[in-house]
Structure formats: C-alpha cells, structure tokens
PDB file of C-alpha atoms in Angstrom:
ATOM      1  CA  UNK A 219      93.185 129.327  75.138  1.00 58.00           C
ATOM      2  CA  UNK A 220      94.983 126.178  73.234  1.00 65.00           C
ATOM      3  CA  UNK A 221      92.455 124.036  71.229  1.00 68.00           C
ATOM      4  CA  UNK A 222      91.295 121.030  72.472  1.00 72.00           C
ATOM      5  CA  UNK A 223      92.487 117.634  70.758  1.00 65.00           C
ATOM      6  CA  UNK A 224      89.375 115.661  70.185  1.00 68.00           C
ATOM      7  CA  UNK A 225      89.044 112.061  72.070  1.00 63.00           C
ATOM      8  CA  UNK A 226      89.338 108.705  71.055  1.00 65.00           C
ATOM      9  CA  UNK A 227      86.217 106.923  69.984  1.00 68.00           C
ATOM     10  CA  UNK A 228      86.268 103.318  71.070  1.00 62.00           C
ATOM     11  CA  UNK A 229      84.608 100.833  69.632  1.00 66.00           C
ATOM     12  CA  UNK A 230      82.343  98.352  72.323  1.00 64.00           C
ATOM     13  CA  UNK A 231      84.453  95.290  71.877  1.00 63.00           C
ATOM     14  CA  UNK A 232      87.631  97.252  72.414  1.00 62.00           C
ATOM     15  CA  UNK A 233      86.180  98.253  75.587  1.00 54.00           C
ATOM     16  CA  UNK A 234      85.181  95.086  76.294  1.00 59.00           C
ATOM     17  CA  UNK A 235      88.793  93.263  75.810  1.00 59.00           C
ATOM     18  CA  UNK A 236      89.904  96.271  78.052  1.00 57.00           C
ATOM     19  CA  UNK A 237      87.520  95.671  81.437  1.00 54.00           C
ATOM     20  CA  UNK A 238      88.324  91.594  80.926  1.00 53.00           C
ATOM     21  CA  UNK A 239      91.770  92.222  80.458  1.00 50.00           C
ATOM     22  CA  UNK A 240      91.472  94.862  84.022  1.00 50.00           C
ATOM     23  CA  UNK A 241      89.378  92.639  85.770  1.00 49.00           C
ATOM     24  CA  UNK A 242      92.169  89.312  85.505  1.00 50.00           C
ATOM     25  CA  UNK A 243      95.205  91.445  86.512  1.00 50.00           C
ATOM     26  CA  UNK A 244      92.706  92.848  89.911  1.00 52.00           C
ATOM     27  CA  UNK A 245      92.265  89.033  90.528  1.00 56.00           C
ATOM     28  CA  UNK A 246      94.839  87.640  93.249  1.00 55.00           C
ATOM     29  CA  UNK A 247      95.896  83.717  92.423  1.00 55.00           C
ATOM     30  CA  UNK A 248      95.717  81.854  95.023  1.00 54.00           C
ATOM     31  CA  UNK A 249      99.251  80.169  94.536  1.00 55.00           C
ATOM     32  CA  UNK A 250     100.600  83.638  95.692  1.00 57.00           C
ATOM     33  CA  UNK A 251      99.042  84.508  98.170  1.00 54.00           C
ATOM     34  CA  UNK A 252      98.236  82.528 101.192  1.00 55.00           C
ATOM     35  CA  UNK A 253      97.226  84.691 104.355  1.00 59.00           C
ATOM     36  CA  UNK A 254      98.968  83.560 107.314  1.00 67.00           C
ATOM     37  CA  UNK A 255      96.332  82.852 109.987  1.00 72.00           C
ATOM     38  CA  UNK A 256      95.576  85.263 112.533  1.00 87.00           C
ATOM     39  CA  UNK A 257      97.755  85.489 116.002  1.00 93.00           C
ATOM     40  CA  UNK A 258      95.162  84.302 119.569  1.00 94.00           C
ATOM     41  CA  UNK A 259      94.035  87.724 121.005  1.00 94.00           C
ATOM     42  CA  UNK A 260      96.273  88.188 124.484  1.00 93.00           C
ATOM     43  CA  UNK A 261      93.630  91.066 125.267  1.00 92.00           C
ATOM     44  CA  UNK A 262      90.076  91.244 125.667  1.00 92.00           C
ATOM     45  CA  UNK A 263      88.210  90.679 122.482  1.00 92.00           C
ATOM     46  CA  UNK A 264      86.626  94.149 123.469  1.00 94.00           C
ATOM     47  CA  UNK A 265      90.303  95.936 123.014  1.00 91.00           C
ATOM     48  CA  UNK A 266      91.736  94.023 119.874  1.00 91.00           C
ATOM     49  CA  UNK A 267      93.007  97.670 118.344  1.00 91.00           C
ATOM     50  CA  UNK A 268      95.771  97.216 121.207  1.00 90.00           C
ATOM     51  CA  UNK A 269      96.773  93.917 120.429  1.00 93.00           C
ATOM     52  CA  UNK A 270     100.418  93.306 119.476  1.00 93.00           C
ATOM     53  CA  UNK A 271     101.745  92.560 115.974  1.00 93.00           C
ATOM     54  CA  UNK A 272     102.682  89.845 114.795  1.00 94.00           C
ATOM     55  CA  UNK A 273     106.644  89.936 114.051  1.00 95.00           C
ATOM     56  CA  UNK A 274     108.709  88.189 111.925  1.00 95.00           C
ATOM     57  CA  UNK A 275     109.997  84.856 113.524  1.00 95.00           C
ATOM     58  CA  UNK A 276     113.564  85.655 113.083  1.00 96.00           C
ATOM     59  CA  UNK A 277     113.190  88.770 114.857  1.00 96.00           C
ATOM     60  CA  UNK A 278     111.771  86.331 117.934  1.00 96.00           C
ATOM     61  CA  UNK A 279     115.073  86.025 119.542  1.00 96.00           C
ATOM     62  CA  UNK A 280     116.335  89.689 119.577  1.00 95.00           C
ATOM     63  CA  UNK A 281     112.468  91.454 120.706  1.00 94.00           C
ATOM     64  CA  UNK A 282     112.370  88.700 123.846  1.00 94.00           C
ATOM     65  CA  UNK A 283     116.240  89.586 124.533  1.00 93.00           C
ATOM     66  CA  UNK A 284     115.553  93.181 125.009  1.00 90.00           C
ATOM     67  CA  UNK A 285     112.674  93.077 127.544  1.00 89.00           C
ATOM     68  CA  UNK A 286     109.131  94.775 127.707  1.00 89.00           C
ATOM     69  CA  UNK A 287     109.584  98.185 126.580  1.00 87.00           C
ATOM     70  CA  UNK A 288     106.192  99.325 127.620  1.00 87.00           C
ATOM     71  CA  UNK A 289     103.042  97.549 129.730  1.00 87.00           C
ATOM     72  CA  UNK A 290     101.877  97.158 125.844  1.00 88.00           C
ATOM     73  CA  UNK A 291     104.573  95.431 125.070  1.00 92.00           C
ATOM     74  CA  UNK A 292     104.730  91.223 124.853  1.00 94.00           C
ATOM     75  CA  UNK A 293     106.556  88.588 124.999  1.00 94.00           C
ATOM     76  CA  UNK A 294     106.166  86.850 121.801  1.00 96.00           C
ATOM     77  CA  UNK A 295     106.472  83.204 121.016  1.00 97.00           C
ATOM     78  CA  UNK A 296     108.518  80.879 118.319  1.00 96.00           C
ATOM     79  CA  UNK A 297     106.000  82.021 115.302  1.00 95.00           C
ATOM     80  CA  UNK A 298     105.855  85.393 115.784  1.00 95.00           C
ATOM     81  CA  UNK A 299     102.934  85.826 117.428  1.00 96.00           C
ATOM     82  CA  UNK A 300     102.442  87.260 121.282  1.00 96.00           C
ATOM     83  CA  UNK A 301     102.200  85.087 123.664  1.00 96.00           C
ATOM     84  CA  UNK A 302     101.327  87.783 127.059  1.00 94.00           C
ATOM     85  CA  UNK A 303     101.222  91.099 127.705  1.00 92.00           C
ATOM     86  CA  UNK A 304     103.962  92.442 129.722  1.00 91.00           C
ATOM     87  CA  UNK A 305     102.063  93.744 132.422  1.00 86.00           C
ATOM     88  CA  UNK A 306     101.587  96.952 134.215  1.00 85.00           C
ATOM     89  CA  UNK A 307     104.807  97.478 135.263  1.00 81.00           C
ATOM     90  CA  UNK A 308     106.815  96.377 132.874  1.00 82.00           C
ATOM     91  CA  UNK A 309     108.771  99.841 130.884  1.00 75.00           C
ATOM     92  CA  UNK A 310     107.616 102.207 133.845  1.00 74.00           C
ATOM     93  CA  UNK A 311     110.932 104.283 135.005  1.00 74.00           C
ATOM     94  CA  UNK A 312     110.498 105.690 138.483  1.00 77.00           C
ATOM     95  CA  UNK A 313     111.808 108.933 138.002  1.00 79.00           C
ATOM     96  CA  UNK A 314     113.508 110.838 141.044  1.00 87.00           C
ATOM     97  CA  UNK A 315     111.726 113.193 143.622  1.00 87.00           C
ATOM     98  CA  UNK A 316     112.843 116.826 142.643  1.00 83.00           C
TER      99      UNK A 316
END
C-alpha cells in the first residue's frame, strides 16, 4: 500500500479569505443578469408543464412559416412568446385505410 502524504493544515484566517473569496464569485451582479419576464400562460394554469417555450425572436418568422407541427404546438408572437395553441387538429395526418 503507498504511504499517505499528510494534509495541509490551514490556518482560520486562510480559511476565512477562502469562503469570502467563494461566496463573491457564487454572487450573480445584477448588471449581468436581468431575467426576461415570464411568457402569459396559453393553457390552463393547472397544465403549465405543457406550455410552449419561449423562442428566440428572430426565430419568430421561420417557426410561424412552417405551421403547427403538433396540437402542442403555437403560434408565437413578435417577442417570442406563444400567443395560442394550435388546436386539436393541427399536425394530425389521416393515415390511409389498409
């Protein structure tokens, strides 16, 4: 079995200068980060684990072009946020009679 190197001792005001120095890095400053506020719920408030991202607004344009994808889907508005579900229908492919 290889010996074991014996541990650092560390003085109280070394530890110290290490849990203030920790604690201002875990910190967030508020000039970089500022949370976007939340999207209006397009379902009930009882099902908000199905409502739809938000998206990036750039991406707007190109998710409206394509249509509703699924009855989960939306149509989303200028910010990114949904504005309506698409509805039951909306993605369902009638497949043929065998």
């Amino acid at each position: 079995m290889p010996a074991r190197l014996p541990l650092p001792t560390l003085s109280m005001a070394t530890l110290s200068a290490i849990v203030v120095g920790v604690g201002s890095w875990a910190e967030p400053s508020q000039a970089q980060y500022t949370p976007k506020p939340s999207c209006p719920l397009v379902v009930p408030p009882n099902q908000q684990i199905v409502q739809p991202k938000r998206i990036q607004p750039d991406q707007v344009k190109a998710k409206n072009a394509m249509g509703c994808l699924s009855p989960a889907d939306a149509v989303y508005g200028a910010d990114g946020c949904p504005l309506k579900l698409c509805g039951p229908d909306a993605g369902v492919i009638q497949l043929p009679e065998p």
